[in-house]
Each structure stands twice: as structure tokens, then as C-alpha cells.
Amino acid sequence: MVAHRSSTADPSMSATGSKSASAETALALWHAATAAAKPPDGVTVRPMKPSDIGAIAAIMQESFNNQAYTTERMTRMIEDCGLNGFVAVHDEKPVALVLYVHWDRALYVAEMATQDGWRGRGVGSALMRTMVELCRLEGWDGMWLHTWRHNLDGQKFYLAHGFEIFGLEPNAYGPREGDDAYVMVWGERFWQDVRARFETYLELWRCQA
Ligand SMILES: CC(C)(COP(=O)(O)OP(=O)(O)OC[C@H]1O[C@@H](n2cnc3c(N)ncnc32)[C@H](O)[C@@H]1OP(=O)(O)O)[C@@H](O)C(=O)NCCC(=O)NCCS
């Protein structure tokens, strides 16, 4: 989980609703990536839409026990940071989300959460399989993310999906005690790159956070 930076804005989040040819291509790839999701019965995975943000904010509030994740804040975060995302929906209502941003040659997973009551049923895994497929389709080297040091369940989930712990970043979320985060990395190509110049990644992250 994190606060964020810049990248290519999601064309489907465009205020004008207009789409360029490259945006259309991106959208087609995002839809193609969802073919790998294999969600549980009754759930589908699709690219997020502006109308999902209220539900996304509610899942974030509940998952991180933080009322500061209002619809307005999530809208700002998504627009300012150029976040893209996928949602898992049941009866067209989002029950889980993954938000990410293009980061150099990799994808940075900015937020991931499943609504309480839906956890442990394979929804998060469906979203992660979508991310893995997107990496392959778009040709990214890998993925990386931050997860709170104390979030052992989250770390277990990411480890199960092939992420490895790269290292601990002290005070990643701020100066308070307990704000340390593990940096987790997925993808052999990206792993080699991040090992070679990890400080560069952290510097970029810090100055754009
Ligand atoms: C981590 C999270 C996104 C996983 O989503 P999910 O829909 O529960 O994932 P799945 O059902 O596909 O996979 C469940 C696996 O995730 C792990 N897991 C993490 N938290 C869990 C929870 N509260 N309940 C059940 N499983 C959980 C387990 O390792 C489980 O593995 P298992 O099936 O072998 O027991 C979700 O549990 C969640 O929203 N947690 C709170 C928010 C959070 O920590 N987000 C990550 C921040 S970096």
C-alpha cells in the first residue's frame, strides 16, 4: 500500500471521455489480460471505470481501517498519480481492486484489497493473475510493491504469487514507528535490474511520493 507519483493516465478515467488510438490499444490489452483471471463463480474481472471509485474507496477504508480513503481522495490519487486498475465485480459491484502504475520498465502495484467477506475465496488471486498476464502482454520486466512490515497476511499472499522480499524500507509510509515497509519484487528480469540499482528506484519513489 502506498501514496504516489506520476505515469501514463488511464484513458478510461479521462474527464472528457475521448480516447486516442493508443488508449484504445491499452484498453484492449487490459481486457485481454483479464482472460487469465479465472475468478470464482459469479465474479468477473474487468478494468476499473470512474463509476467504481466510490466502491473502491469503501473497500480501502474497510481494508486499511482508515476513513481517510474517501471517494474524493481516491479520485485525486488515481488522477494525480495516473493509476490504472482492475476490479473484481459481483453483480456488477466491485468486491476487490488492484491499482497500479507504470514505473520505468515495471509495474508498481500501488493498492490491492478485497472486501471483507470475500477474502480467502480466490478473488485477490484472480486480480494478481490478471496483473501477471498484463506484464506479459505489455512486455514489462516485472512488478514491485510496498507492504506494511506488520502485514503478514499480505506478505503471505504476495509470496504465494511469486513475489520475493527484496528488503525493508524504514519509514516508507512516514516517520511514525510501524511505518516500515517491505519491498517485494516479482519477475526475474526486473529482479536483476532492481538489484543492480535499487537505490535509484527508492530515490524516484521518494521524490514522487
Ligand atoms: C491480501 C488480499 C488482497 C488477498 O486477497 P484475497 O481475495 O483474500 O486473496 P485470495 O482469496 O485469492 O488468496 C487468499 C490467500 O491470501 C492470503 N490472505 C491474506 N489475507 C487474508 C485474509 N484476510 N483471509 C484469507 N486469506 C488471506 C492467504 O495467504 C490466502 O492463502 P490460502 O488460500 O493459501 O490460505 C486480501 O486478503 C486483503 O484485502 N487484505 C487486506 C488488505 C491488504 O492487506 N492488502 C494488501 C496491502 S499491501
Coordinates of N, CA, C and O in Angstrom, one line a residue, residues 30-103:
W30 N -5.8 -4.5 -21.7 CA -6.3 -4.7 -20.3 C -7.4 -5.7 -20.3 O -7.5 -6.6 -19.4
H31 N -8.3 -5.6 -21.3 CA -9.4 -6.6 -21.3 C -8.8 -8.0 -21.6 O -9.2 -9.0 -21.0
A32 N -7.8 -8.0 -22.5 CA -7.2 -9.3 -22.8 C -6.5 -9.9 -21.6 O -6.6 -11.2 -21.4
A33 N -5.9 -9.1 -20.7 CA -5.3 -9.6 -19.5 C -6.3 -10.3 -18.6 O -5.9 -11.2 -17.9
T34 N -7.5 -9.8 -18.6 CA -8.5 -10.4 -17.7 C -8.8 -11.9 -18.0 O -9.4 -12.6 -17.2
A35 N -8.5 -12.3 -19.2 CA -8.8 -13.7 -19.6 C -8.0 -14.7 -18.7 O -8.4 -15.8 -18.6
A36 N -6.9 -14.2 -18.1 CA -6.1 -15.1 -17.3 C -6.7 -15.1 -15.8 O -6.1 -15.9 -15.0
A37 N -7.7 -14.3 -15.5 CA -8.1 -14.1 -14.1 C -8.6 -15.4 -13.4 O -8.2 -15.7 -12.3
K38 N -9.4 -16.2 -14.1 CA -10.1 -17.3 -13.5 C -10.6 -17.0 -12.1 O -10.2 -17.7 -11.1
P39 N -11.6 -16.1 -12.0 CA -12.1 -15.8 -10.7 C -13.1 -16.9 -10.2 O -13.5 -17.7 -11.0
P40 N -13.5 -16.8 -9.0 CA -14.5 -17.8 -8.5 C -15.9 -17.5 -9.2 O -16.1 -16.4 -9.8
D41 N -16.8 -18.5 -9.1 CA -18.1 -18.4 -9.8 C -18.8 -17.1 -9.4 O -18.8 -16.7 -8.2
G42 N -19.4 -16.5 -10.3 CA -20.2 -15.3 -10.1 C -19.4 -14.0 -10.0 O -20.0 -12.9 -9.9
V43 N -18.1 -14.1 -10.1 CA -17.2 -12.9 -10.1 C -16.5 -12.8 -11.4 O -16.2 -13.8 -12.1
T44 N -16.4 -11.5 -11.9 CA -15.7 -11.3 -13.1 C -14.6 -10.2 -12.8 O -14.8 -9.4 -11.9
V45 N -13.6 -10.2 -13.6 CA -12.5 -9.2 -13.5 C -12.6 -8.3 -14.7 O -12.7 -8.8 -15.9
R46 N -12.5 -7.0 -14.5 CA -12.5 -6.0 -15.7 C -11.7 -4.8 -15.3 O -11.5 -4.5 -14.1
P47 N -11.3 -4.0 -16.3 CA -10.6 -2.7 -16.0 C -11.6 -1.8 -15.2 O -12.8 -1.9 -15.4
M48 N -11.0 -1.1 -14.3 CA -11.9 -0.2 -13.5 C -12.4 0.9 -14.3 O -11.9 1.3 -15.3
K49 N -13.6 1.5 -13.8 CA -14.3 2.6 -14.5 C -14.4 3.7 -13.5 O -14.4 3.5 -12.3
P50 N -14.6 5.0 -13.9 CA -14.7 6.1 -13.0 C -15.9 5.8 -12.0 O -15.8 6.2 -10.8
S51 N -16.9 5.1 -12.4 CA -18.1 4.9 -11.5 C -17.8 3.9 -10.4 O -18.6 3.7 -9.5
D52 N -16.6 3.2 -10.5 CA -16.2 2.3 -9.5 C -15.6 2.9 -8.3 O -15.3 2.3 -7.2
I53 N -15.2 4.2 -8.4 CA -14.3 4.8 -7.4 C -14.9 4.8 -6.0 O -14.3 4.6 -5.0
G54 N -16.2 5.1 -5.9 CA -16.9 5.1 -4.6 C -16.8 3.7 -3.9 O -16.4 3.6 -2.7
A55 N -17.0 2.6 -4.7 CA -16.9 1.3 -4.1 C -15.5 1.0 -3.8 O -15.2 0.4 -2.7
I56 N -14.5 1.4 -4.6 CA -13.1 1.2 -4.3 C -12.7 1.9 -3.0 O -12.0 1.3 -2.1
A57 N -13.2 3.1 -2.8 CA -12.9 3.9 -1.6 C -13.4 3.1 -0.4 O -12.8 3.0 0.7
A58 N -14.6 2.6 -0.5 CA -15.3 1.9 0.6 C -14.4 0.7 1.0 O -14.2 0.4 2.2
I59 N -13.9 -0.1 0.0 CA -13.1 -1.3 0.3 C -11.8 -0.9 0.9 O -11.3 -1.5 1.8
M60 N -11.2 0.2 0.4 CA -10.0 0.7 1.0 C -10.1 1.1 2.5 O -9.3 0.8 3.3
Q61 N -11.2 1.9 2.7 CA -11.5 2.3 4.1 C -11.6 1.1 5.1 O -11.0 1.1 6.1
E62 N -12.3 0.1 4.6 CA -12.5 -1.1 5.5 C -11.2 -1.9 5.6 O -10.9 -2.3 6.7
S63 N -10.5 -2.1 4.5 CA -9.4 -2.9 4.5 C -8.2 -2.4 5.3 O -7.5 -3.1 5.9
F64 N -8.1 -1.1 5.3 CA -7.0 -0.5 6.0 C -7.4 0.3 7.2 O -6.7 1.1 7.8
N65 N -8.7 0.1 7.6 CA -9.3 0.7 8.8 C -8.9 2.2 8.8 O -8.4 2.7 9.8
N66 N -9.2 2.9 7.7 CA -8.8 4.3 7.5 C -9.8 5.0 6.8 O -10.0 4.9 5.6
Q67 N -10.6 5.9 7.5 CA -11.7 6.6 6.9 C -11.2 7.7 6.0 O -12.0 8.3 5.2
A68 N -9.9 7.9 5.9 CA -9.3 9.0 5.1 C -9.4 8.6 3.6 O -9.3 9.4 2.7
Y69 N -9.7 7.3 3.3 CA -9.8 6.9 1.9 C -11.2 7.2 1.4 O -12.1 6.4 1.2
T70 N -11.5 8.5 1.3 CA -12.8 8.9 0.8 C -12.8 8.8 -0.8 O -11.8 8.7 -1.4
T71 N -14.0 8.9 -1.3 CA -14.1 8.9 -2.8 C -13.3 10.0 -3.4 O -12.6 9.8 -4.4
E72 N -13.4 11.2 -2.8 CA -12.6 12.4 -3.3 C -11.1 12.1 -3.3 O -10.4 12.4 -4.2
R73 N -10.6 11.5 -2.2 CA -9.2 11.3 -2.1 C -8.8 10.2 -3.1 O -7.7 10.3 -3.7
M74 N -9.6 9.2 -3.2 CA -9.2 8.1 -4.2 C -9.2 8.7 -5.6 O -8.4 8.3 -6.5
T75 N -10.2 9.5 -5.9 CA -10.3 10.1 -7.2 C -9.0 10.9 -7.5 O -8.4 10.8 -8.6
R76 N -8.6 11.7 -6.5 CA -7.4 12.6 -6.6 C -6.2 11.7 -6.8 O -5.3 12.0 -7.7
M77 N -6.1 10.7 -6.0 CA -4.9 9.8 -6.1 C -4.8 9.1 -7.5 O -3.8 9.1 -8.1
I78 N -6.0 8.7 -8.0 CA -6.0 8.0 -9.3 C -5.6 8.9 -10.4 O -4.8 8.6 -11.3
E79 N -6.2 10.2 -10.3 CA -5.9 11.1 -11.4 C -4.4 11.7 -11.3 O -3.7 11.7 -12.2
D80 N -4.0 12.1 -10.1 CA -2.7 12.7 -9.9 C -1.6 11.7 -10.2 O -0.6 12.1 -10.7
C81 N -1.8 10.5 -9.8 CA -0.7 9.5 -9.9 C -0.8 8.7 -11.2 O 0.0 7.9 -11.5
G82 N -1.9 8.9 -11.9 CA -2.1 8.2 -13.2 C -2.2 6.7 -12.9 O -1.7 5.9 -13.7
L83 N -3.0 6.3 -11.9 CA -3.1 4.9 -11.6 C -4.1 4.3 -12.6 O -5.1 4.9 -12.9
N84 N -3.8 3.1 -13.0 CA -4.7 2.2 -13.7 C -5.2 1.2 -12.7 O -4.7 1.0 -11.6
G85 N -6.2 0.4 -13.1 CA -6.6 -0.7 -12.2 C -7.6 -1.7 -12.8 O -8.1 -1.5 -13.9
F86 N -7.7 -2.7 -12.0 CA -8.7 -3.8 -12.3 C -9.6 -3.9 -11.1 O -9.1 -3.8 -9.9
V87 N -10.9 -4.3 -11.3 CA -11.7 -4.6 -10.2 C -12.3 -6.0 -10.5 O -12.5 -6.4 -11.6
A88 N -12.6 -6.7 -9.4 CA -13.4 -7.9 -9.4 C -14.8 -7.5 -9.0 O -14.9 -6.9 -8.0
V89 N -15.7 -7.9 -9.8 CA -17.1 -7.5 -9.5 C -18.0 -8.7 -9.4 O -17.9 -9.7 -10.0
H90 N -19.0 -8.5 -8.5 CA -20.1 -9.5 -8.2 C -21.4 -8.7 -8.4 O -21.5 -7.7 -7.7
D91 N -22.3 -9.2 -9.2 CA -23.5 -8.4 -9.5 C -23.1 -7.0 -9.9 O -23.7 -6.0 -9.5
E92 N -22.1 -6.8 -10.7 CA -21.6 -5.5 -11.2 C -21.0 -4.6 -10.0 O -20.7 -3.4 -10.3
K93 N -21.0 -5.1 -8.8 CA -20.5 -4.3 -7.7 C -19.0 -4.7 -7.4 O -18.8 -5.9 -7.2
P94 N -18.1 -3.8 -7.4 CA -16.7 -4.2 -7.0 C -16.6 -4.8 -5.6 O -17.1 -4.3 -4.7
V95 N -15.9 -5.9 -5.6 CA -15.6 -6.6 -4.3 C -14.1 -6.6 -4.0 O -13.7 -7.0 -2.9
A96 N -13.3 -6.3 -5.0 CA -11.8 -6.2 -4.8 C -11.2 -5.4 -5.9 O -11.8 -5.1 -6.9
L97 N -10.0 -4.9 -5.6 CA -9.3 -4.0 -6.6 C -7.8 -4.2 -6.5 O -7.3 -4.6 -5.5
V98 N -7.2 -3.9 -7.7 CA -5.8 -3.7 -7.7 C -5.5 -2.4 -8.5 O -6.1 -2.3 -9.6
L99 N -4.7 -1.5 -8.0 CA -4.4 -0.3 -8.7 C -2.9 -0.3 -8.9 O -2.1 -0.8 -8.0
Y100 N -2.4 0.1 -10.1 CA -1.0 0.0 -10.4 C -0.6 1.2 -11.3 O -1.5 1.9 -11.8
V101 N 0.7 1.4 -11.4 CA 1.2 2.5 -12.2 C 2.4 1.9 -13.0 O 3.2 1.1 -12.5
H102 N 2.6 2.4 -14.2 CA 3.8 2.1 -15.0 C 5.0 2.7 -14.3 O 4.9 3.9 -14.0
W103 N 6.0 2.0 -14.1 CA 7.2 2.5 -13.4 C 8.4 2.0 -14.1 O 8.8 0.9 -13.9

